[in-house]
JSON list of C-alpha atoms and ligand atoms in Angstrom, two decimals:
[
{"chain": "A", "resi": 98, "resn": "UNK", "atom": "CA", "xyz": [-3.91, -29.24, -24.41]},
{"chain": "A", "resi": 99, "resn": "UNK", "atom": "CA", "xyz": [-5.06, -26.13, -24.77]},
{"chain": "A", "resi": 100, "resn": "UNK", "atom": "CA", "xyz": [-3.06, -23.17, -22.64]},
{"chain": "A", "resi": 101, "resn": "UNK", "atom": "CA", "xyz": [-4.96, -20.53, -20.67]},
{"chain": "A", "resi": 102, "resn": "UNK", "atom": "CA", "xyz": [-4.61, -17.68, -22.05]},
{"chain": "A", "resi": 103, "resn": "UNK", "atom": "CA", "xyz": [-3.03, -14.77, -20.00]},
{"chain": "A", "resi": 104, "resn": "UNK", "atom": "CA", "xyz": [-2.98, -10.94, -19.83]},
{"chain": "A", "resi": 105, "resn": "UNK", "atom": "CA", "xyz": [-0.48, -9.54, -17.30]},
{"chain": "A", "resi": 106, "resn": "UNK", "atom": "CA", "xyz": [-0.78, -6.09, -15.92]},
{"chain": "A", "resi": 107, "resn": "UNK", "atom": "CA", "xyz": [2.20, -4.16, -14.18]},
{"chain": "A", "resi": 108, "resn": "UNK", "atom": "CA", "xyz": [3.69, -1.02, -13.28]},
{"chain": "A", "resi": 109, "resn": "UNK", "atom": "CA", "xyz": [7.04, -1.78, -12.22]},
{"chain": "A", "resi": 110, "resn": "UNK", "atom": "CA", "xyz": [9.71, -4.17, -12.25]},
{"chain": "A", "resi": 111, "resn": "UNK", "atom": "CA", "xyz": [7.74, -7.10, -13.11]},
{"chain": "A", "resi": 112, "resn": "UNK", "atom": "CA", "xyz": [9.40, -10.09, -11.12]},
{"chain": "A", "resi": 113, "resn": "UNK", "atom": "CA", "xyz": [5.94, -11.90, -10.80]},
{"chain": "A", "resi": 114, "resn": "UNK", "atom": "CA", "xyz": [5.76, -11.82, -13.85]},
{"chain": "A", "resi": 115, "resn": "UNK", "atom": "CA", "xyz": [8.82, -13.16, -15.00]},
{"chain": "A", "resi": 116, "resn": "UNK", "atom": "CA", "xyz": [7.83, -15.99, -12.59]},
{"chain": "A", "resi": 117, "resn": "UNK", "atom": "CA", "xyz": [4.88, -16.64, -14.38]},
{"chain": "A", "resi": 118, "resn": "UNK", "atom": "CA", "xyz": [6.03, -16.31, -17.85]},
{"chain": "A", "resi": 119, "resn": "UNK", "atom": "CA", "xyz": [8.77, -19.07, -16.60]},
{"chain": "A", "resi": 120, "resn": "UNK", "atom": "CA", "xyz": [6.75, -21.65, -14.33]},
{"chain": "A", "resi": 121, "resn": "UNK", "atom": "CA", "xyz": [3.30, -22.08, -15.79]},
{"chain": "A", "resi": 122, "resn": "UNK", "atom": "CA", "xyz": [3.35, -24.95, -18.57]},
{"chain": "A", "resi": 123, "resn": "UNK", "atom": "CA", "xyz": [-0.63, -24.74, -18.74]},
{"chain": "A", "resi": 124, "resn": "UNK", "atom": "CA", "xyz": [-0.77, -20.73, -19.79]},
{"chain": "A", "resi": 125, "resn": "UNK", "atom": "CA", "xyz": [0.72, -19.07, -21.82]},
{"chain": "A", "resi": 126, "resn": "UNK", "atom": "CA", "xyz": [1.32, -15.18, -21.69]},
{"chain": "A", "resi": 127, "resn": "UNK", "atom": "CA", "xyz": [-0.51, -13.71, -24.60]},
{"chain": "A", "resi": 128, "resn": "UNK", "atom": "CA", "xyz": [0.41, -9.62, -23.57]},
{"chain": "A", "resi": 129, "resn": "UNK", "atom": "CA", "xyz": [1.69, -7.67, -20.99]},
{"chain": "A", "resi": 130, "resn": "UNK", "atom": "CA", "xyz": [0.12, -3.71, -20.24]},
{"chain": "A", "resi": 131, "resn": "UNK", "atom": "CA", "xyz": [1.91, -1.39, -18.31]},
{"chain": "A", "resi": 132, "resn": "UNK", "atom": "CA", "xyz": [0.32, 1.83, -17.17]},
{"chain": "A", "resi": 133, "resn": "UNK", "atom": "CA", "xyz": [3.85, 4.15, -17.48]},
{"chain": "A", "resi": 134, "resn": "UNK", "atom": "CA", "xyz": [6.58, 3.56, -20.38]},
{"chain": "A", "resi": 135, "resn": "UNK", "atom": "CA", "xyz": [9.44, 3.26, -17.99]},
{"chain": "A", "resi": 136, "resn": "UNK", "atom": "CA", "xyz": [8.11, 0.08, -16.38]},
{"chain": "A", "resi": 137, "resn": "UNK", "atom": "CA", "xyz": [11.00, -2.26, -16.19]},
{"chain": "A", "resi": 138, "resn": "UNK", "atom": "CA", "xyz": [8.90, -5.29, -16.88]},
{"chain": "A", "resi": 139, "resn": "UNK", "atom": "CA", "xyz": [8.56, -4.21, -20.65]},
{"chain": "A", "resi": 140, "resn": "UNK", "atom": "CA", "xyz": [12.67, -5.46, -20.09]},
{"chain": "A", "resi": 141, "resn": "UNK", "atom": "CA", "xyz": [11.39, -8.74, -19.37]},
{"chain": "A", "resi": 142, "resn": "UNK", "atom": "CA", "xyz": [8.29, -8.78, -22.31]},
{"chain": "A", "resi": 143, "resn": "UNK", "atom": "CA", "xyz": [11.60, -8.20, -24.62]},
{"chain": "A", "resi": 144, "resn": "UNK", "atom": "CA", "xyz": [13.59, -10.94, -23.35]},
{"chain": "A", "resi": 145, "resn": "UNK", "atom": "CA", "xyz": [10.75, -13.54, -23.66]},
{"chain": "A", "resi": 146, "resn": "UNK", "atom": "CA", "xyz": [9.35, -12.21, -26.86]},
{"chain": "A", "resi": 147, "resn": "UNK", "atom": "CA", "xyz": [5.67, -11.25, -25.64]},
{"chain": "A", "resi": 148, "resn": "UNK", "atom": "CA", "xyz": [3.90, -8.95, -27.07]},
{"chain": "A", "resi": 149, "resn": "UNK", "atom": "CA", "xyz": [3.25, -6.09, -24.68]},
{"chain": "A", "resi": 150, "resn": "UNK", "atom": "CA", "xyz": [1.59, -2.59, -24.98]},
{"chain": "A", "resi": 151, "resn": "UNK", "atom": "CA", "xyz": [1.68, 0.61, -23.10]},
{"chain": "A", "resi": 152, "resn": "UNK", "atom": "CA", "xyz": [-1.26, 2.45, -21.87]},
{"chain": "A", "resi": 153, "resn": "UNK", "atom": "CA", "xyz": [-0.10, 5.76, -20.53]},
{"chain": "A", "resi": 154, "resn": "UNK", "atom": "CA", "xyz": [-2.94, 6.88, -17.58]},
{"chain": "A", "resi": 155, "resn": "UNK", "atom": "CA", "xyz": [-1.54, 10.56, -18.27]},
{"chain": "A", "resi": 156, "resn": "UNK", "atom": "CA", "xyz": [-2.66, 10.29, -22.22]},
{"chain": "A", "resi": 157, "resn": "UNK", "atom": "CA", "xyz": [-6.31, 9.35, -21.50]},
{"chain": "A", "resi": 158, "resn": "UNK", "atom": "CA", "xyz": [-9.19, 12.02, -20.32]},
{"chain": "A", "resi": 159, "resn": "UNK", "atom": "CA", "xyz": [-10.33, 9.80, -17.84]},
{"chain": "A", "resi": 160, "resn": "UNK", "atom": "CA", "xyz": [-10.01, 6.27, -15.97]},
{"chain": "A", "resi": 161, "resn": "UNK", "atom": "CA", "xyz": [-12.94, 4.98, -18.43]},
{"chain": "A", "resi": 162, "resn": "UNK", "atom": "CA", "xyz": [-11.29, 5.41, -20.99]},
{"chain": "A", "resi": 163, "resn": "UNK", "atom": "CA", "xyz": [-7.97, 4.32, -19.97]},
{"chain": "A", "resi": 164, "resn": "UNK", "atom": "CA", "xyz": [-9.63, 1.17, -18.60]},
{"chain": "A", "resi": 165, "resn": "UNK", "atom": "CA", "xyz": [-11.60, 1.02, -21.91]},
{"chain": "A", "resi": 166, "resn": "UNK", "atom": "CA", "xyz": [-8.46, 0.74, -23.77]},
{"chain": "A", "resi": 167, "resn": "UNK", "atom": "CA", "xyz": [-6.81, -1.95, -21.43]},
{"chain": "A", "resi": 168, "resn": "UNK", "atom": "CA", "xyz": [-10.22, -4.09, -22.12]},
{"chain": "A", "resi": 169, "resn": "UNK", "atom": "CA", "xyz": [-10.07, -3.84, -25.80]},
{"chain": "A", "resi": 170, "resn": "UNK", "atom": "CA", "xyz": [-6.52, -4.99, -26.07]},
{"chain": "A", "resi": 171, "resn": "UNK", "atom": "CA", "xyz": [-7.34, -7.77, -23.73]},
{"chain": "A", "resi": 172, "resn": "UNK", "atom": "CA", "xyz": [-10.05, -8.86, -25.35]},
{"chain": "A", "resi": 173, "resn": "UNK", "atom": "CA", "xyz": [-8.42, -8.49, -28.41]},
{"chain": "A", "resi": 174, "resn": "UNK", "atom": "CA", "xyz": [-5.55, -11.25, -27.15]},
{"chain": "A", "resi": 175, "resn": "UNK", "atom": "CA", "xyz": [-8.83, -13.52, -26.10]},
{"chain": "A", "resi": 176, "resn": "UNK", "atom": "CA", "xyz": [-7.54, -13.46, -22.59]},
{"chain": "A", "resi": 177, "resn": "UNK", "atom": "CA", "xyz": [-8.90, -15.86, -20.05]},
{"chain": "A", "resi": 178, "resn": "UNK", "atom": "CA", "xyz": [-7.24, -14.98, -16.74]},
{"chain": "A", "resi": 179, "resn": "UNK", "atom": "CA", "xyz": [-5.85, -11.46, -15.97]},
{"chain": "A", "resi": 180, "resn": "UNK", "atom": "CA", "xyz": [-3.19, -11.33, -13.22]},
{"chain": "A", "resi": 181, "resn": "UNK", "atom": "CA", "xyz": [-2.50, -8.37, -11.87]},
{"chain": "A", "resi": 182, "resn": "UNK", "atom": "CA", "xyz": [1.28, -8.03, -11.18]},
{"chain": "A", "resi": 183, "resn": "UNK", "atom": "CA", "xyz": [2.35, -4.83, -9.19]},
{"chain": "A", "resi": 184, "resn": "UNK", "atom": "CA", "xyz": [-0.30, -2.93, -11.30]},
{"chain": "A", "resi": 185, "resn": "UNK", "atom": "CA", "xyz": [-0.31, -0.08, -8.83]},
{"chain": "A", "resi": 186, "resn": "UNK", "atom": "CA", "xyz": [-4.07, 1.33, -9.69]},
{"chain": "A", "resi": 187, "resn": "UNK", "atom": "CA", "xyz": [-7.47, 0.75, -8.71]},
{"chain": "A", "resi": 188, "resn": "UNK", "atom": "CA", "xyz": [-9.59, -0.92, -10.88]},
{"chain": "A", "resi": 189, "resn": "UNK", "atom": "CA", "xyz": [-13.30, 0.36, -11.01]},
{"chain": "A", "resi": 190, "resn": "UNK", "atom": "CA", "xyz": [-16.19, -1.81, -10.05]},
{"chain": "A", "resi": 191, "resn": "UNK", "atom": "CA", "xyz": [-17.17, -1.90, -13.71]},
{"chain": "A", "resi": 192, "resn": "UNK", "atom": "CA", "xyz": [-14.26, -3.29, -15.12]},
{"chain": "A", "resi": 193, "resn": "UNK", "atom": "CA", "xyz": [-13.70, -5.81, -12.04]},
{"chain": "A", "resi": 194, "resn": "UNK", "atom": "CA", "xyz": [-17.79, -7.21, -12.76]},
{"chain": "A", "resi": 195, "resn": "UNK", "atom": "CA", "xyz": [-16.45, -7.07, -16.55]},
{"chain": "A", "resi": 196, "resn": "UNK", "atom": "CA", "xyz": [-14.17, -9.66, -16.39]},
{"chain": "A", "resi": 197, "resn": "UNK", "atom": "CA", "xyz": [-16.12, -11.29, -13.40]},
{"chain": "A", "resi": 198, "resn": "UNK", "atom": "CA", "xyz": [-13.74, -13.88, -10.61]},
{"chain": "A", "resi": 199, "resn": "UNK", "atom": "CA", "xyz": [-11.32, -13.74, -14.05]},
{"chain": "A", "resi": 200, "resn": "UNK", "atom": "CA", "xyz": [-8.65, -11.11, -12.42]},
{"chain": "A", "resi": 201, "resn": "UNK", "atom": "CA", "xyz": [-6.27, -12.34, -9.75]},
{"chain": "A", "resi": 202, "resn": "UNK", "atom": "CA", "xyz": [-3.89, -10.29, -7.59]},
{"chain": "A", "resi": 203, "resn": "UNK", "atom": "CA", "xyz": [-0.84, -10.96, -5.67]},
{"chain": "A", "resi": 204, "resn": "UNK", "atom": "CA", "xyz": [-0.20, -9.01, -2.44]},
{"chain": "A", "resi": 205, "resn": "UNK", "atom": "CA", "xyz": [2.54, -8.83, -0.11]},
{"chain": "A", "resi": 206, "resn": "UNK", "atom": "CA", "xyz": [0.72, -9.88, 3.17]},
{"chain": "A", "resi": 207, "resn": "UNK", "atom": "CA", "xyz": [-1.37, -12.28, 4.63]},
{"chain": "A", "resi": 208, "resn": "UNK", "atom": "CA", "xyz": [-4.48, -10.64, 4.03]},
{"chain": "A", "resi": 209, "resn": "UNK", "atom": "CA", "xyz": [-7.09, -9.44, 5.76]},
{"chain": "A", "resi": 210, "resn": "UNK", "atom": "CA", "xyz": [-3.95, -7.82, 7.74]},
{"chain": "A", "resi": 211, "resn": "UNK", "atom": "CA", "xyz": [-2.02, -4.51, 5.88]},
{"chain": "A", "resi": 212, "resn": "UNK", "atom": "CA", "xyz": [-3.93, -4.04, 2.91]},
{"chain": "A", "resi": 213, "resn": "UNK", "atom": "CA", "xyz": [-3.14, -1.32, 0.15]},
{"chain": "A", "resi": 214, "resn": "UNK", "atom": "CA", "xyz": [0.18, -0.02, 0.07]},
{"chain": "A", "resi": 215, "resn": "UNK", "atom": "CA", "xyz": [3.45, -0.53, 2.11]},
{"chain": "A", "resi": 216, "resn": "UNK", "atom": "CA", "xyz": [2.20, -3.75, 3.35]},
{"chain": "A", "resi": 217, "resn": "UNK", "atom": "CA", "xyz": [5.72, -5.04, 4.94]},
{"chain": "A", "resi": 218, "resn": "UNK", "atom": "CA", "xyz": [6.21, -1.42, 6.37]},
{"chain": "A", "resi": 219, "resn": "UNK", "atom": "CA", "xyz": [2.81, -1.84, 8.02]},
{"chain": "A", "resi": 220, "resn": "UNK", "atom": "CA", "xyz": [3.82, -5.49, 9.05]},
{"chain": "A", "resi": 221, "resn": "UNK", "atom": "CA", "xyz": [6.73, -4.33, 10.65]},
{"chain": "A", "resi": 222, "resn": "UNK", "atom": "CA", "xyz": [5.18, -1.41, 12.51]},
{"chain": "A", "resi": 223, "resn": "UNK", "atom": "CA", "xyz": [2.55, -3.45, 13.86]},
{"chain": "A", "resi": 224, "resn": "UNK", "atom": "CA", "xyz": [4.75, -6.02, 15.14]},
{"chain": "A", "resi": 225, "resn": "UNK", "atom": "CA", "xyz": [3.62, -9.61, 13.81]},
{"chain": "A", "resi": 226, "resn": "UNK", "atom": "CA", "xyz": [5.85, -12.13, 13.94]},
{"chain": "A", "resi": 227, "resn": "UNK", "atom": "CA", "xyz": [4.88, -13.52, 10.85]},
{"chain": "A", "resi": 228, "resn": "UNK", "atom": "CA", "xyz": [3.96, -11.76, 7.19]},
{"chain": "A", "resi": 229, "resn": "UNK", "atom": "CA", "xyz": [3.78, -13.44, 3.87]},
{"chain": "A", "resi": 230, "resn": "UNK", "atom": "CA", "xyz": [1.49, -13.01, 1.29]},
{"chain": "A", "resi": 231, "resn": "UNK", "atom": "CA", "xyz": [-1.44, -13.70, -0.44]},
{"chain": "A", "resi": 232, "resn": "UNK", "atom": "CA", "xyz": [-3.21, -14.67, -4.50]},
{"chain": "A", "resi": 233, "resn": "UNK", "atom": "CA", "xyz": [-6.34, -13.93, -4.14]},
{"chain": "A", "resi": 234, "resn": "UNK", "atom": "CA", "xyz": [-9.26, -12.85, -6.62]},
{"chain": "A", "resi": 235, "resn": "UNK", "atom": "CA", "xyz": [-10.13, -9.53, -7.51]},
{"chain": "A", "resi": 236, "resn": "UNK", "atom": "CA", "xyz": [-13.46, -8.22, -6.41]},
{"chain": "A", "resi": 237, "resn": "UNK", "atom": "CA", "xyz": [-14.58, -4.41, -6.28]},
{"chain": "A", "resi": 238, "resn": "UNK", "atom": "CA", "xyz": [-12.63, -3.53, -2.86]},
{"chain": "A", "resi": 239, "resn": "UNK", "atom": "CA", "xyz": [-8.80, -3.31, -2.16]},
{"chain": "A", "resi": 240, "resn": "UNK", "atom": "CA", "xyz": [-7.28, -6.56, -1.54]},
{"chain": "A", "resi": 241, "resn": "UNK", "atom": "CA", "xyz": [-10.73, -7.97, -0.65]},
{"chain": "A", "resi": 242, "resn": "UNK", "atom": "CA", "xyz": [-11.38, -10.72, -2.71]},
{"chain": "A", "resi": 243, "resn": "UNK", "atom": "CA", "xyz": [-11.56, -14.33, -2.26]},
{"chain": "A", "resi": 244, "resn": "UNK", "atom": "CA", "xyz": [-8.41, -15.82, -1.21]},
{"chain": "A", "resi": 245, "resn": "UNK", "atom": "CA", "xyz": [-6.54, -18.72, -3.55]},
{"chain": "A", "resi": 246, "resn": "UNK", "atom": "CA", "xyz": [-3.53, -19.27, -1.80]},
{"chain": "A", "resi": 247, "resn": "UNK", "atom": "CA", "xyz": [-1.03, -18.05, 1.17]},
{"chain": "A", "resi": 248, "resn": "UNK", "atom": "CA", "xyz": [2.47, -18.52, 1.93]},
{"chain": "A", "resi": 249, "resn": "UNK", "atom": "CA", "xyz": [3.83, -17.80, 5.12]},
{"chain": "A", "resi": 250, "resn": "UNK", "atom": "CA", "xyz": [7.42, -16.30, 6.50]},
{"chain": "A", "resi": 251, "resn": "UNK", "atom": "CA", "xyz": [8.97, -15.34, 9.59]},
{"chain": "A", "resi": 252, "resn": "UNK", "atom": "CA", "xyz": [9.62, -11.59, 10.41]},
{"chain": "A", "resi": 253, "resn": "UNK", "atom": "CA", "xyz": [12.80, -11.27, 11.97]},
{"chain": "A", "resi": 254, "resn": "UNK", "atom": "CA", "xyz": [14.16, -8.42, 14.86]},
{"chain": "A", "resi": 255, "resn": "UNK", "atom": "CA", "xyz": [16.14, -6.93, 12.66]},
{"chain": "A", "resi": 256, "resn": "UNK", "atom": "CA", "xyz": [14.41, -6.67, 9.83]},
{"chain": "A", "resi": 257, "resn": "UNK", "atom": "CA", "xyz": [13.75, -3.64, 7.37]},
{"chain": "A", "resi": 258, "resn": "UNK", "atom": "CA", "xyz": [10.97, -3.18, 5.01]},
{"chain": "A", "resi": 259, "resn": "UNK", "atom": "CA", "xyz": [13.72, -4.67, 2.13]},
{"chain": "A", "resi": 260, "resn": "UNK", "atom": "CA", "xyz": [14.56, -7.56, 4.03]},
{"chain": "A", "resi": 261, "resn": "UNK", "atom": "CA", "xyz": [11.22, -8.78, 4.81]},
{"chain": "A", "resi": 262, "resn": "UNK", "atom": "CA", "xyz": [10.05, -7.84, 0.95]},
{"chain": "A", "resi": 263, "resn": "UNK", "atom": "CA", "xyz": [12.58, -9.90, -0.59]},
{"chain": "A", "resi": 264, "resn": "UNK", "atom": "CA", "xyz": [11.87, -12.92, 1.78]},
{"chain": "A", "resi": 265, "resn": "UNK", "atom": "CA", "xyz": [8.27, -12.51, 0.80]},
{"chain": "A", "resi": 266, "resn": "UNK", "atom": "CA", "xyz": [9.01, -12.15, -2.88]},
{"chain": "A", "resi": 267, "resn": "UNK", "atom": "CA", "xyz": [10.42, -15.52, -3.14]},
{"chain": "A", "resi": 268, "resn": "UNK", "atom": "CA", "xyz": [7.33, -16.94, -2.09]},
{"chain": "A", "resi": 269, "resn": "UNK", "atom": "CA", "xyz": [5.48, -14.69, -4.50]},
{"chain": "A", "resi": 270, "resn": "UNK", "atom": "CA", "xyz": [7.45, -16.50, -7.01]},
{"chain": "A", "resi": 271, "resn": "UNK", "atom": "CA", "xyz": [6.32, -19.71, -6.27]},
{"chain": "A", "resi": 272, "resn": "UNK", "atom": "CA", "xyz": [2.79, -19.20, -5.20]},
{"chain": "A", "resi": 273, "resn": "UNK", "atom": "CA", "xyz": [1.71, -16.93, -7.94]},
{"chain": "A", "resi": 274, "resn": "UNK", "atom": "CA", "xyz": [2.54, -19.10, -10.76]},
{"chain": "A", "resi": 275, "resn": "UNK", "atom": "CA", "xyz": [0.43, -22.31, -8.99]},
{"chain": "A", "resi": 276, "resn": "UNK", "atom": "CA", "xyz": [-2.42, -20.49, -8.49]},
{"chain": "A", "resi": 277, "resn": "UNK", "atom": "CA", "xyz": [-2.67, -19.85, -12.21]},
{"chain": "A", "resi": 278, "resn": "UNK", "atom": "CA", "xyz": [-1.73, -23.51, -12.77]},
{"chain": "A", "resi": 279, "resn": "UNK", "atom": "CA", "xyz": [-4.40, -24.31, -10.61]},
{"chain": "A", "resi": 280, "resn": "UNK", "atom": "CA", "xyz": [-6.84, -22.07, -12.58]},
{"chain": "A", "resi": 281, "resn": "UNK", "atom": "CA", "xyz": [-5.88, -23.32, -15.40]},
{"chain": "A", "resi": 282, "resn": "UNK", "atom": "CA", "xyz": [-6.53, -26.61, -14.79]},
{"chain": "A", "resi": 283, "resn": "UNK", "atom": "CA", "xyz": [-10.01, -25.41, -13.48]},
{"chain": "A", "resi": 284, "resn": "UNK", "atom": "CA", "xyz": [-9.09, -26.16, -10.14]},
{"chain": "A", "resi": 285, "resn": "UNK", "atom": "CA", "xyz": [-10.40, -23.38, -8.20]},
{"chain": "A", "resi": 286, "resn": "UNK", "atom": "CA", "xyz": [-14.06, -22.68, -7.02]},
{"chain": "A", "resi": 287, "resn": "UNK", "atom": "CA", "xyz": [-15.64, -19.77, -5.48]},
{"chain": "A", "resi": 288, "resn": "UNK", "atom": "CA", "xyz": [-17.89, -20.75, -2.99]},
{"chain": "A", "resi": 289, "resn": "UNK", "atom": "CA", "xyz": [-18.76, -17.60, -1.58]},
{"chain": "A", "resi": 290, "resn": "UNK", "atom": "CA", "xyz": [-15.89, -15.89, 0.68]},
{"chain": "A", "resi": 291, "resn": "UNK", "atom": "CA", "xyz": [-13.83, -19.21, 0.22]},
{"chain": "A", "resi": 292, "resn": "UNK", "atom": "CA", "xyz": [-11.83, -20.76, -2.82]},
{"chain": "A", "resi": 293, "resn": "UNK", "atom": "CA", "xyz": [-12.04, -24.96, -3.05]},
{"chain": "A", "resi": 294, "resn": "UNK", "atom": "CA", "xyz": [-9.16, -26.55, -4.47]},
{"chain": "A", "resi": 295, "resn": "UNK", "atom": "CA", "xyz": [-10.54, -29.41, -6.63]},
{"chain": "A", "resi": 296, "resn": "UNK", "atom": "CA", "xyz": [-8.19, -32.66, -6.87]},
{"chain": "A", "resi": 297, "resn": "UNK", "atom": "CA", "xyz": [-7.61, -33.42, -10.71]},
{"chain": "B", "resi": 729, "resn": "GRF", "atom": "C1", "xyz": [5.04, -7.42, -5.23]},
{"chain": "B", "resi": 729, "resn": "GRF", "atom": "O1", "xyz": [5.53, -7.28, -3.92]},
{"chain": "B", "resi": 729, "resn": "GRF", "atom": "C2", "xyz": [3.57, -7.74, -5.21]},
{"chain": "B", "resi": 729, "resn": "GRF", "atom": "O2", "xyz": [3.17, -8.50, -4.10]},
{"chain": "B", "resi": 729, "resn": "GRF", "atom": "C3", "xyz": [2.94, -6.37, -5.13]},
{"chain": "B", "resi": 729, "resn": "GRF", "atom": "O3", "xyz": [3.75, -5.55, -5.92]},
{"chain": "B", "resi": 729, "resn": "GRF", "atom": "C4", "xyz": [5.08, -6.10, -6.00]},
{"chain": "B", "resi": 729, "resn": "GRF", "atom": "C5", "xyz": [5.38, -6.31, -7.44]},
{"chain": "B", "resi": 729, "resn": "GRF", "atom": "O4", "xyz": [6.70, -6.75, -7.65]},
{"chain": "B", "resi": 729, "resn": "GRF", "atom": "N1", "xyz": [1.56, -6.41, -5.57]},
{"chain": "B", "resi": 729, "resn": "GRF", "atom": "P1", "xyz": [7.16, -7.17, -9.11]},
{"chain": "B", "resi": 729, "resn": "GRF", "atom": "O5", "xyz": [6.91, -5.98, -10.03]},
{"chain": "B", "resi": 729, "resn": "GRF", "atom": "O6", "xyz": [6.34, -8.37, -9.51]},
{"chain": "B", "resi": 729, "resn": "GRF", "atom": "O7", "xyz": [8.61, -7.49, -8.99]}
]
């Protein structure tokens, strides 16, 4: 069988993406971009031998350009799926239509609540009782698009911002990679606001 091809994009410490690299059997990482060079997932790129390239937002005139260059290299790799791993910009409409219900994200809430940044902080403040978070697809808004999967976890009295991220990261770990199984195995239809899961 063939395997999906996959571009990741991160700016940071790239533990969803190690997750991916290591769980999906039906796609295959074909490059990593980071948008700064001191991005500790390049670490992890090393360690599994992809192939990953930096594109420095400071070195380019403009975010057309920048996001210019991140579409040539993808294309250039033949991607299929994008996921979007801690990639801490906004993507313009134009290069979301580009690659059209082909870019997922995965966000550390249950979404529509505390989009954008500090989502746990904003979980906390508010004062649900339970946060998790959310795969969903990207469309031209922030943390808008159609939803693929969710998972759930308790928020606890005592908790800080760290304690409630790393219970929510596990889950990342495991519901990231099956959504990108699931695309892979052409699974997953948009039907409007709403994702179907198709049974193989
Ligand atoms: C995760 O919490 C993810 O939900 C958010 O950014 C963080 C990235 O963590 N979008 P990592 O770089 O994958 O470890």
């Amino acid at each position: 069988m063939n395997k999906l091809k996959v571009g990741v994009l991160a700016s940071g410490r790239g533990s969803n993406f190690k997750a991916i690299v290591q769980k999906v059997d039906s796609a295959e990482v074909k490059v990593l971009i980071v948008d700064n060079p001191g991005a500790k997932a390049i670490e992890i790129a090393k360690e599994f031998n992809i192939p990953y390239e930096v594109v420095d937002r400071k070195k380019f005139s403009n975010k057309l350009n920048f996001e210019k260059e991140i579409t040539n290299i993808l294309d250039s790799y033949k991607v299929e799926l994008i996921a979007l791993a801690g990639f801490m910009r906004i993507l313009s409409p134009g290069f979301v239509e580009h690659f059209k219900w082909k870019i997922m994200n995965i966000h550390p809430s249950l979404l529509p609540s505390f989009p954008g940044l500090n989502a746990q902080k904003q979980a906390l403040d508010y004062g649900v009782r339970v946060s998790g978070c959310t795969v969903h697809f990207v469309d031209a808004g922030t943390d808008t698009g159609p939803i693929i999967l969710q998972a759930v976890v308790p928020v606890l009295d005592d908790d800080s911002p760290e304690t409630l991220a790393s219970r929510i990261l596990k889950e990342e770990h495991k519901i990231y990679p099956f959504a990108i199984s699931l695309f892979a195995q052409n699974r997953l239809v948009i039907d409007g606001r709403k994702v179907k899961i198709k049974d193989i």
